[in-house]
GROMACS .gro file of C-alpha atoms in nm:
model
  398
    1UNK     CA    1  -3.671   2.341  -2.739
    2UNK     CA    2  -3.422   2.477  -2.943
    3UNK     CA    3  -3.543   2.694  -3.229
    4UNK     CA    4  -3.518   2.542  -3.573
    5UNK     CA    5  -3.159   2.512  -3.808
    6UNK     CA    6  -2.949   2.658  -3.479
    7UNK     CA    7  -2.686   2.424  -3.581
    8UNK     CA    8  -2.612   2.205  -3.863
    9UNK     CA    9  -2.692   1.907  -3.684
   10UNK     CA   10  -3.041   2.058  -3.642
   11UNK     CA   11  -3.094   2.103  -4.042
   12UNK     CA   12  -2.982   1.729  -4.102
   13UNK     CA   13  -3.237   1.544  -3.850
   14UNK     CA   14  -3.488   1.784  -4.018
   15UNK     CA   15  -3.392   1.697  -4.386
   16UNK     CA   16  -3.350   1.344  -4.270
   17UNK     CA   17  -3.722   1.343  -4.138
   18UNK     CA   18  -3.874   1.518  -4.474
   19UNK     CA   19  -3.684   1.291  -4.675
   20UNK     CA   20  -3.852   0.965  -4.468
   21UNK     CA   21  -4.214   1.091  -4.482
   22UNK     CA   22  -4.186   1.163  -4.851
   23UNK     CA   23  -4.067   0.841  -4.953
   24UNK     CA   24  -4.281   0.657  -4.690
   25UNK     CA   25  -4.562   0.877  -4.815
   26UNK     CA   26  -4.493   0.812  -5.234
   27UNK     CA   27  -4.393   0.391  -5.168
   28UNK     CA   28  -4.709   0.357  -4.955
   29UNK     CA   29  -4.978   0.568  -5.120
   30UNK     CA   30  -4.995   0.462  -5.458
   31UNK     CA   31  -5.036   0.087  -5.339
   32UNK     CA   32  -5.373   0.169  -5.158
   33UNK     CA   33  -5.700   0.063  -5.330
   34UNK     CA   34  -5.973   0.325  -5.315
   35UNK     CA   35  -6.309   0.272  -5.338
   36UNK     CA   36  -6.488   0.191  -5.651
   37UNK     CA   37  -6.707   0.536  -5.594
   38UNK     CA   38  -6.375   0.749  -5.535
   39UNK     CA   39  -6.155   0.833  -5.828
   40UNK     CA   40  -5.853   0.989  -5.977
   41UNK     CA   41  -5.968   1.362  -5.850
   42UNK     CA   42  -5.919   1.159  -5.454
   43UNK     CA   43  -5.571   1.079  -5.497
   44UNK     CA   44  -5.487   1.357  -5.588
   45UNK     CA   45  -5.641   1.557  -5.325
   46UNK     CA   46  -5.476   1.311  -5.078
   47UNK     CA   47  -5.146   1.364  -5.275
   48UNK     CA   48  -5.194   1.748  -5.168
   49UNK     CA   49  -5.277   1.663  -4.783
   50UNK     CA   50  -4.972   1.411  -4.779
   51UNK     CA   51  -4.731   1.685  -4.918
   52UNK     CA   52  -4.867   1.959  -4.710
   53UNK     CA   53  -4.814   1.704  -4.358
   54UNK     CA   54  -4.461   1.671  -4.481
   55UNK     CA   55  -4.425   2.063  -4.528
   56UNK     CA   56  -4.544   2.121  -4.164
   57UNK     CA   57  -4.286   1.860  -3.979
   58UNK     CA   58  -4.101   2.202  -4.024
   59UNK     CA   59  -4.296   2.295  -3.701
   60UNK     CA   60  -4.212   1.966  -3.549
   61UNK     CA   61  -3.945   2.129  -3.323
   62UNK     CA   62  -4.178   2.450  -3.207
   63UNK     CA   63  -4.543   2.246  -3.190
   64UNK     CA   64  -4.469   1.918  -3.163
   65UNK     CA   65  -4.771   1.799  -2.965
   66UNK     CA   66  -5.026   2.018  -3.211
   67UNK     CA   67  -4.844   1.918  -3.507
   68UNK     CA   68  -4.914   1.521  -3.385
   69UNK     CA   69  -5.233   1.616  -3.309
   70UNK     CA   70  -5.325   1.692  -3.647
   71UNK     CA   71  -5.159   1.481  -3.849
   72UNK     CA   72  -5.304   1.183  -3.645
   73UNK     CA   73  -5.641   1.294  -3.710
   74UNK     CA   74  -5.610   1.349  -4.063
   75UNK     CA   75  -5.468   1.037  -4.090
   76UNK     CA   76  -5.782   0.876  -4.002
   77UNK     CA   77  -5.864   1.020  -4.390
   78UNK     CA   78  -5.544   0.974  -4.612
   79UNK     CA   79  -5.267   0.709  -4.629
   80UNK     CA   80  -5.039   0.989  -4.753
   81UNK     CA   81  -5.008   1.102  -4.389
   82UNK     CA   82  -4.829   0.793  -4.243
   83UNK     CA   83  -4.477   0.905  -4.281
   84UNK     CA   84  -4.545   1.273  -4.133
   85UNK     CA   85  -4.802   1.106  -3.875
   86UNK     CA   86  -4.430   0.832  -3.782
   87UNK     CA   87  -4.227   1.129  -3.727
   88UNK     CA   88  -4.417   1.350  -3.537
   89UNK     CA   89  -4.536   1.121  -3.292
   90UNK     CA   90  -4.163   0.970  -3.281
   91UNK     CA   91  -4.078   1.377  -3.206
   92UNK     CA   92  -4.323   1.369  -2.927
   93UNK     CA   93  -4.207   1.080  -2.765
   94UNK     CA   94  -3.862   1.198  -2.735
   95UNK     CA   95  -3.870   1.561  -2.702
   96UNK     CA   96  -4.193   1.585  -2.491
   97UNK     CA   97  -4.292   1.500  -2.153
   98UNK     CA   98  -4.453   1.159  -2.049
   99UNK     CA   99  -4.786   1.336  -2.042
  100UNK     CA  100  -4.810   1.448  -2.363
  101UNK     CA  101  -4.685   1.154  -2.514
  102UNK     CA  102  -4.957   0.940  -2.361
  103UNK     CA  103  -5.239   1.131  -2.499
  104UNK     CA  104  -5.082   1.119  -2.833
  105UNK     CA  105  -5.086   0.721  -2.798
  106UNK     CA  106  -5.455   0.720  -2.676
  107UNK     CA  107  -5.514   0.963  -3.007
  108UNK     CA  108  -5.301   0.720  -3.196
  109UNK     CA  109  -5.472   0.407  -3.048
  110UNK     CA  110  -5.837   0.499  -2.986
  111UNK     CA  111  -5.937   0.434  -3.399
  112UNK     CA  112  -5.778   0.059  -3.340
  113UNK     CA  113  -6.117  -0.103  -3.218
  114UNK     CA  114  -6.345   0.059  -3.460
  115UNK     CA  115  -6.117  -0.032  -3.780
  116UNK     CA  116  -6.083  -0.419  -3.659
  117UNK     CA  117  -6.475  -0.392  -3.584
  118UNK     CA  118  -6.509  -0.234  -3.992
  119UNK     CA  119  -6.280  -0.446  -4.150
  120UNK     CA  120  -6.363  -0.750  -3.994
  121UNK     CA  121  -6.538  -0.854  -4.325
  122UNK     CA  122  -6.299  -0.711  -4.525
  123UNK     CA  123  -6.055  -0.875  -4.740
  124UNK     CA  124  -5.716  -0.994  -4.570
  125UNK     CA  125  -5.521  -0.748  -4.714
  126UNK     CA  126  -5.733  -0.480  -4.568
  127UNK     CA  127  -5.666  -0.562  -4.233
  128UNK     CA  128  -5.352  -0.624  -4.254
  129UNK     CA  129  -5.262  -0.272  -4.375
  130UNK     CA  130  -5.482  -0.148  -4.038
  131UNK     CA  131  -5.260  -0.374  -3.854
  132UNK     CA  132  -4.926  -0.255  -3.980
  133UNK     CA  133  -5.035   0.078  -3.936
  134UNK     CA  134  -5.095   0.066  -3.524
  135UNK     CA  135  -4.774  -0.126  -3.554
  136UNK     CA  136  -4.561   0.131  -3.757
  137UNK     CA  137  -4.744   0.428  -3.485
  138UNK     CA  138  -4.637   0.155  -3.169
  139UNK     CA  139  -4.293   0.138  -3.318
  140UNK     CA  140  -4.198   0.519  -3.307
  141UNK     CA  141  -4.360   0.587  -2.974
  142UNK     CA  142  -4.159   0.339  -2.900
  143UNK     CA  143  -3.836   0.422  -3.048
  144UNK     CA  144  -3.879   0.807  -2.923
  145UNK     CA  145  -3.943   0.691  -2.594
  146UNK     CA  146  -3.618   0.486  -2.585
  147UNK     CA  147  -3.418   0.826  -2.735
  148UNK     CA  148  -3.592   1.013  -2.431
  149UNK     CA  149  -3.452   0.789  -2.182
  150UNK     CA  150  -3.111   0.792  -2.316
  151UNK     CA  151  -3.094   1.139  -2.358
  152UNK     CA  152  -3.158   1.122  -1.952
  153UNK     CA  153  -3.009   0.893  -1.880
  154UNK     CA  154  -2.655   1.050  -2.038
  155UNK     CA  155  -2.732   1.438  -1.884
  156UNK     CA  156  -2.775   1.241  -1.551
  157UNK     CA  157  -2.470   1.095  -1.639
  158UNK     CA  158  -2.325   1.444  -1.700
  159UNK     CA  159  -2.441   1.607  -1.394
  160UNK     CA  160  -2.343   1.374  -1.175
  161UNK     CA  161  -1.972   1.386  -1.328
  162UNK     CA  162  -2.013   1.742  -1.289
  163UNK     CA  163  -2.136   1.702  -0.921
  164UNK     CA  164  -1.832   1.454  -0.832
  165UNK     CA  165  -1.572   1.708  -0.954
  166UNK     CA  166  -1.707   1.983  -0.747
  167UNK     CA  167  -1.702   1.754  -0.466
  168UNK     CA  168  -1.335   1.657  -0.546
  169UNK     CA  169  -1.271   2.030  -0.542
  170UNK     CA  170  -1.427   2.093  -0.231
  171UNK     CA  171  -1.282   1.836  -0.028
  172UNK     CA  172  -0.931   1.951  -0.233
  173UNK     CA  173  -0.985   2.302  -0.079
  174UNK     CA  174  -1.119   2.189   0.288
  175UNK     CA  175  -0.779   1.970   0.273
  176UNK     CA  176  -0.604   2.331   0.177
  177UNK     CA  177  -0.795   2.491   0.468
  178UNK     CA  178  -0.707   2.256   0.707
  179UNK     CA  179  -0.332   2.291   0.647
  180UNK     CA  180  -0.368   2.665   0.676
  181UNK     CA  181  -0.526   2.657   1.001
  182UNK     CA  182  -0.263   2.391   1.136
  183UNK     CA  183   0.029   2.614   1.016
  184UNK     CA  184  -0.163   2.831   1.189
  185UNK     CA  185  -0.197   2.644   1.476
  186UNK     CA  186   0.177   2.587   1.507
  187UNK     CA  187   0.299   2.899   1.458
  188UNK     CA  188   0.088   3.106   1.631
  189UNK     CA  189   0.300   3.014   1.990
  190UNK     CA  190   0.649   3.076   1.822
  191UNK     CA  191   0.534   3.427   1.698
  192UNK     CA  192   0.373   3.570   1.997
  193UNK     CA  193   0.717   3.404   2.170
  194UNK     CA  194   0.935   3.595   1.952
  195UNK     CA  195   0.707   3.927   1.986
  196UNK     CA  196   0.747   3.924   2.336
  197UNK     CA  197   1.106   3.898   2.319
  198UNK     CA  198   1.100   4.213   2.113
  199UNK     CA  199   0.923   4.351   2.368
  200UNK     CA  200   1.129   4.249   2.663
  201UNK     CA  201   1.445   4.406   2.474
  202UNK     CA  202   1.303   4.701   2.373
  203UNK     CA  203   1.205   4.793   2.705
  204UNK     CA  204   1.552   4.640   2.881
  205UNK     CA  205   1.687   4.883   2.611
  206UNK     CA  206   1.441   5.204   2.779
  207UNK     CA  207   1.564   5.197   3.131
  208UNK     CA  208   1.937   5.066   3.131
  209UNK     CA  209   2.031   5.427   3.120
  210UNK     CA  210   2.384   5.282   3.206
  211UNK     CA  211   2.440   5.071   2.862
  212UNK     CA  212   2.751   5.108   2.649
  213UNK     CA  213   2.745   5.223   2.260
  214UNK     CA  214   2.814   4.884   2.208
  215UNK     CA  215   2.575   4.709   2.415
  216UNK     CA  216   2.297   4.954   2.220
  217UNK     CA  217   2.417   4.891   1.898
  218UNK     CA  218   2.408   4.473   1.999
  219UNK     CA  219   2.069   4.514   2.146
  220UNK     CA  220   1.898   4.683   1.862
  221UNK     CA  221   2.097   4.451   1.598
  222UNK     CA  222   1.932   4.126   1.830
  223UNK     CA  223   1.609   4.333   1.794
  224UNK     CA  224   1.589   4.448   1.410
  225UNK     CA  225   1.687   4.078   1.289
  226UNK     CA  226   1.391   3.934   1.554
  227UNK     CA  227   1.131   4.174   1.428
  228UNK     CA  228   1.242   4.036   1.083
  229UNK     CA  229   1.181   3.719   1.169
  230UNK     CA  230   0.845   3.766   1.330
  231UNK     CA  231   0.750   3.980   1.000
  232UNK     CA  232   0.805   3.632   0.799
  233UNK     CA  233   0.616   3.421   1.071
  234UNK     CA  234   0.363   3.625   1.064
  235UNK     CA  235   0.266   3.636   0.709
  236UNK     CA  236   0.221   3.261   0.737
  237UNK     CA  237  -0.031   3.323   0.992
  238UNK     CA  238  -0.281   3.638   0.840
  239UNK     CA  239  -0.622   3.551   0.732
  240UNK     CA  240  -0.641   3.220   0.962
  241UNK     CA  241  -0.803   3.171   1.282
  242UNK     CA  242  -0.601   3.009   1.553
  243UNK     CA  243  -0.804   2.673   1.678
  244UNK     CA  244  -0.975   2.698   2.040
  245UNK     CA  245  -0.827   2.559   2.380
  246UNK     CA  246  -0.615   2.245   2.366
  247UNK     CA  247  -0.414   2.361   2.109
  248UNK     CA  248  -0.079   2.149   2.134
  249UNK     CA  249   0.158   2.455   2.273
  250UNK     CA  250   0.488   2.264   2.303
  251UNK     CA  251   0.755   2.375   2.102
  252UNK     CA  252   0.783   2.339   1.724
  253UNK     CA  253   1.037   2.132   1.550
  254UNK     CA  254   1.287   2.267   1.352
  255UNK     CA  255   1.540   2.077   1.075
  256UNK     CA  256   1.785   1.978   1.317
  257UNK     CA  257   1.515   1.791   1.469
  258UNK     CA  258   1.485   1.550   1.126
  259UNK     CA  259   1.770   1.288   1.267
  260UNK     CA  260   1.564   1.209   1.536
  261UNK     CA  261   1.249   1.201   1.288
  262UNK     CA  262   1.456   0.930   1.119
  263UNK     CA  263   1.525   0.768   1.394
  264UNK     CA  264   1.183   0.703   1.528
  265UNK     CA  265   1.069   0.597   1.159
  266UNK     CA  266   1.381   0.334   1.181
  267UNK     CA  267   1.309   0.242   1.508
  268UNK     CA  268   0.997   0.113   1.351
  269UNK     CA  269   1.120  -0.116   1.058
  270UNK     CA  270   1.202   0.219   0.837
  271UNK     CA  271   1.444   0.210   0.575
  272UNK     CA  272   1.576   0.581   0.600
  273UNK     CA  273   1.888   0.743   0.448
  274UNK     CA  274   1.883   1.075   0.536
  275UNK     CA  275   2.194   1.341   0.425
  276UNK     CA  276   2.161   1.679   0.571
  277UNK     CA  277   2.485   1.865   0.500
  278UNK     CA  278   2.579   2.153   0.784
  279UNK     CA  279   2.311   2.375   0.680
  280UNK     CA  280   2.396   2.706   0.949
  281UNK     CA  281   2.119   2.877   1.113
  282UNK     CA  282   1.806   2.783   0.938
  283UNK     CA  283   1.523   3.050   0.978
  284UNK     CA  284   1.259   2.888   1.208
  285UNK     CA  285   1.017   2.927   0.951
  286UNK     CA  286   1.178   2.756   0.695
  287UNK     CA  287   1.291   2.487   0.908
  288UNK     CA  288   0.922   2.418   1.013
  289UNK     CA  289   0.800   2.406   0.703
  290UNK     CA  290   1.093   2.149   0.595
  291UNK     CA  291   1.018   1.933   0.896
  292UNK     CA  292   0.659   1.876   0.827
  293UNK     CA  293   0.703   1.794   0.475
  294UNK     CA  294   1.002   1.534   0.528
  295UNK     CA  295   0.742   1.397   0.771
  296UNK     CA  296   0.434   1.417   0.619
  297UNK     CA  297   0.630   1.249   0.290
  298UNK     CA  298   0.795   0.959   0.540
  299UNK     CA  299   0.388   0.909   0.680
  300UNK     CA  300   0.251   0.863   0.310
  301UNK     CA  301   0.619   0.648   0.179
  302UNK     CA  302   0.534   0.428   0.506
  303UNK     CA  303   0.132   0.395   0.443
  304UNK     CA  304   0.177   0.329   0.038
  305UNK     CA  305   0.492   0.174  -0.004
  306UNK     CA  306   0.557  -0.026   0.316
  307UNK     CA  307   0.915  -0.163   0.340
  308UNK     CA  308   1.090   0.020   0.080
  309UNK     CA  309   1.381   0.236   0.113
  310UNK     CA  310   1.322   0.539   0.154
  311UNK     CA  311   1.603   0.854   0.051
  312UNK     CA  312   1.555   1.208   0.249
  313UNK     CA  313   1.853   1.454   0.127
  314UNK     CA  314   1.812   1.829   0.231
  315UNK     CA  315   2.068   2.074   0.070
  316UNK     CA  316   2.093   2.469   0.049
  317UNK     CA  317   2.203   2.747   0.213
  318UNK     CA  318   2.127   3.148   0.236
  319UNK     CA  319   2.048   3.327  -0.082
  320UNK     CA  320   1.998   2.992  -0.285
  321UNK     CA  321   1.733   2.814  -0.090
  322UNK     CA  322   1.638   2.512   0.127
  323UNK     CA  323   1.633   2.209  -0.095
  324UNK     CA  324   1.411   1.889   0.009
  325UNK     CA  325   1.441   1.563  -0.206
  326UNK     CA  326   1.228   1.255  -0.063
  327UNK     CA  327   1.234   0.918  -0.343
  328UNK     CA  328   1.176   0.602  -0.255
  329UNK     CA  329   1.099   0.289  -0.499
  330UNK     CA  330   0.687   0.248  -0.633
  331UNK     CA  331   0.543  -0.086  -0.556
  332UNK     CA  332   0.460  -0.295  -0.880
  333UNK     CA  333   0.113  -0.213  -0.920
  334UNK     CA  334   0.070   0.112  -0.732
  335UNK     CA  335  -0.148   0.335  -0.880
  336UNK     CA  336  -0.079   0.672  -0.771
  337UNK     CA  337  -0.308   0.998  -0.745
  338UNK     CA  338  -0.291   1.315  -0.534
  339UNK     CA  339  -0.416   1.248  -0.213
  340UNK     CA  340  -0.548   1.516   0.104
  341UNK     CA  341  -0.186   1.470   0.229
  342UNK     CA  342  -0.004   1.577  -0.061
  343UNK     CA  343  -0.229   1.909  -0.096
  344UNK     CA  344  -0.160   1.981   0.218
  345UNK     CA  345   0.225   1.939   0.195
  346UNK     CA  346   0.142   2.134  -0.131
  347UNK     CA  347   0.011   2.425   0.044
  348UNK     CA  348   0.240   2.438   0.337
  349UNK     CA  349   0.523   2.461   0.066
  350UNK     CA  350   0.337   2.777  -0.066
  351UNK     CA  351   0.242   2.927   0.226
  352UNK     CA  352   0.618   2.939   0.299
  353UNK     CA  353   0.705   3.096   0.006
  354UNK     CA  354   0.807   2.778  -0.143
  355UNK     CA  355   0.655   2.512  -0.427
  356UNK     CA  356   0.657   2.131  -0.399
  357UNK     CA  357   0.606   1.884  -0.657
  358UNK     CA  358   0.542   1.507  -0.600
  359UNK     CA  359   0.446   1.222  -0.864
  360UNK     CA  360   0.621   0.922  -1.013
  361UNK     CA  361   1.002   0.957  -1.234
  362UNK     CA  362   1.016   0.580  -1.375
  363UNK     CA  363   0.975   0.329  -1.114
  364UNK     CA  364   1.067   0.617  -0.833
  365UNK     CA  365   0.803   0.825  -0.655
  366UNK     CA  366   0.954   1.150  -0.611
  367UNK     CA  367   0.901   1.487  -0.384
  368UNK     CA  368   1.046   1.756  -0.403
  369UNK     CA  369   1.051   2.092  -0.218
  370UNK     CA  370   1.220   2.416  -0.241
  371UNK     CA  371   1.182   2.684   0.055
  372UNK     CA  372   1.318   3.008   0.002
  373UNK     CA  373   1.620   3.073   0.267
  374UNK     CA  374   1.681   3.503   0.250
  375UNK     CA  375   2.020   3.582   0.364
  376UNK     CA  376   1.922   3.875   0.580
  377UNK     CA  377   1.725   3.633   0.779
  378UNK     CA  378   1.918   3.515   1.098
  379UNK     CA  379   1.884   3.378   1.416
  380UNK     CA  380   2.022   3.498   1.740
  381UNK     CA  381   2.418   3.393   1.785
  382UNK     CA  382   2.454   3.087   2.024
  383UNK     CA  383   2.551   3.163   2.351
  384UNK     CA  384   2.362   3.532   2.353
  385UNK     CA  385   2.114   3.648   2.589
  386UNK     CA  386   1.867   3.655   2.351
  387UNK     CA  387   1.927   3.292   2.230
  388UNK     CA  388   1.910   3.205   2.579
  389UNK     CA  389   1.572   3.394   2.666
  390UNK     CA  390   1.425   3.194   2.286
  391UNK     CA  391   1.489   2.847   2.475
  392UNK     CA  392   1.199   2.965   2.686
  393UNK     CA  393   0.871   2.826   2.637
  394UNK     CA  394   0.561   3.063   2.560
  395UNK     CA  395   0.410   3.072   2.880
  396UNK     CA  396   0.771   3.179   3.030
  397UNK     CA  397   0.837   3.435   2.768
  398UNK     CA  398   0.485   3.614   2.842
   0.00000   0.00000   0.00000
């Protein structure tokens, strides 16, 4: 238990509690008759008792069960003790375990019998103050028994609040994961494609003897910009596993595969616009990335917002970025929140170098995307050996 007046709320339930057995102590007392044989010298020793049980519900907090104890007992004696016997069995009932608190109610209750058996010939009165006694004691194991349970009741509460956010966060970063490991997955193929390349050319480069300046110069140009591009593919790919066999090994789209995305998704009952501007050579990387999100944001427009139009735009070039813009209209009624899908289109975004931000503007739900786009980063030139050895699937180009 927590050590007495650590906080201010501590020193108020305390004053609160001296205050109550006082004045329960001086409104009751006085109105007791004492026997004929017992006189002024008895009140006043029972005056002394009663003050002294209110002192020591200072210990209430540190020895709540002894403290109970005690003042039950001596209550047996002196009337003085009923407000400090109320609050330290009311401390018991809610601070202490279920145990404890029934022995303090046998302590409490065991006298019952033998005062209805004394005062059985006694005046009314008599009894009834026996009676509202047991009933006063009833009433705060009572009341601290209901605290206890609420108390419990609301740290349950807590913990399981606590429990369901770390859940939420775990299945948050297994979603995370699981995009890794299918970026992975995907790009795995296309970079040990383009290392072999380097390879190939390297070694084509070794033993033609016979090769021109120019040819040399070409070669190593093709080479340098490939090993550039395998540098950036590969830090997509460091610290995750590549999946077992069956991996999906076909090639990987690219952005100028997104008109054919758009036409599968109207070839369904889509509503697409999509505006992609002549955009150049798009670094394979990049354009993977930008596929998957388009698509992964048409999936989600198409599961939450069936039938609603549906705006793609793509703009950039090198130096200032790749540029992804996906809107379309919110359903009346849609309540939005950040679903496995979004975190992963979240994290492929950053694992590209990129951020992505998606949530309702108005009555629009809105992504947006923006990939980096370097402009020493190039592809091969059409119509070059090398561009013509990259059509090659991985199997052919090891």
């Amino acid at each position: 238990m927590e050590r007495e007046g650590r906080s201010g709320r501590d020193l108020a339930a305390n004053a609160a509690a001296l205050v109550f057995a006082a004045c329960f102590a001086a409104l009751s007392g006085p109105n007791l008759e004492l026997p004929d044989d017992l006189g002024a010298r008895t009140r006043e020793i029972e005056q002394i008792i009663g003050g002294l049980g209110c002192a020591a519900l200072l210990l209430r907090r540190r020895r709540p069960f002894a403290l109970a104890v005690v003042l039950l007992l001596l209550g047996n004696v002196t009337h003085y003790l009923t407000g400090p016997v109320l609050v330290a069995v009311f401390t018991v009932a809610a601070a202490r375990p279920a145990k404890q608190t029934a022995w303090i109610a046998a302590i409490a209750f065991a006298p019952l019998i033998p005062f209805l058996v004394r005062f059985a010939e006694a005046a009314p009165d008599r009894r009834a103050q026996a009676l509202v006694y047991f009933a006063l004691v009833l009433s705060a194991i009572g009341w601290g028994l209901w605290r206890r349970s609420r108390r419990l009741l609301l740290a349950s509460l807590r913990e399981r609040a606590e429990l369901a956010e770390a859940g939420a966060e775990l299945r948050a970063e297994r979603a995370r994961q699981e995009a890794r490991k299918e970026i992975a997955r995907e790009m795995h193929d296309v970079l040990g494609h383009r290392l072999s390349l380097l390879s190939l050319y390297a070694g084509a480069l070794q033993y033609n003897e016979a090769a021109s300046r120019e040819e040399v110069a070409r070669a190593s140009g093709l080479i340098a910009d490939n090993a550039r591009l395998a540098l950036t593919d590969l830090r997509e790919v460091i610290g995750v596993l590549r999946a077992g066999p069956g991996t999906d090994e076909r090639p990987q789209p690219c952005l100028d595969d997104l008109p054919r995305l758009v036409a599968e998704e109207r070839a369904a009952g889509g509503r697409i616009t999509l505006t992609v501007p002549e955009q150049g050579a798009v670094p394979a990387s990049v354009g993977r990335a930008a596929y998957r999100i388009v698509q992964e944001t048409l999936t989600n427009a198409r599961k939450h917002a069936p039938g609603t139009a549906v705006e793609v735009a793509v703009s950039g070039g090198p130096g200032r970025g790749l540029a992804i813009q996906v809107a379309n209209p919110l359903p009346p009624g849609t309540m939005t929140h950040e679903g496995h899908g979004l975190l992963g289109l979240v994290e492929r975004a950053r694992l590209a170098g990129g951020d992505l931000t998606a949530g309702p503007r108005g009555d629009v739900f809105q992504v947006s995307a923006r990939l980096p786009w370097p402009e020493a980063a190039r592809e091969p030139e059409p119509g070059t050996a090398l561009e013509e050895e990259q059509k090659a699937t991985p199997e052919e180009a090891r």
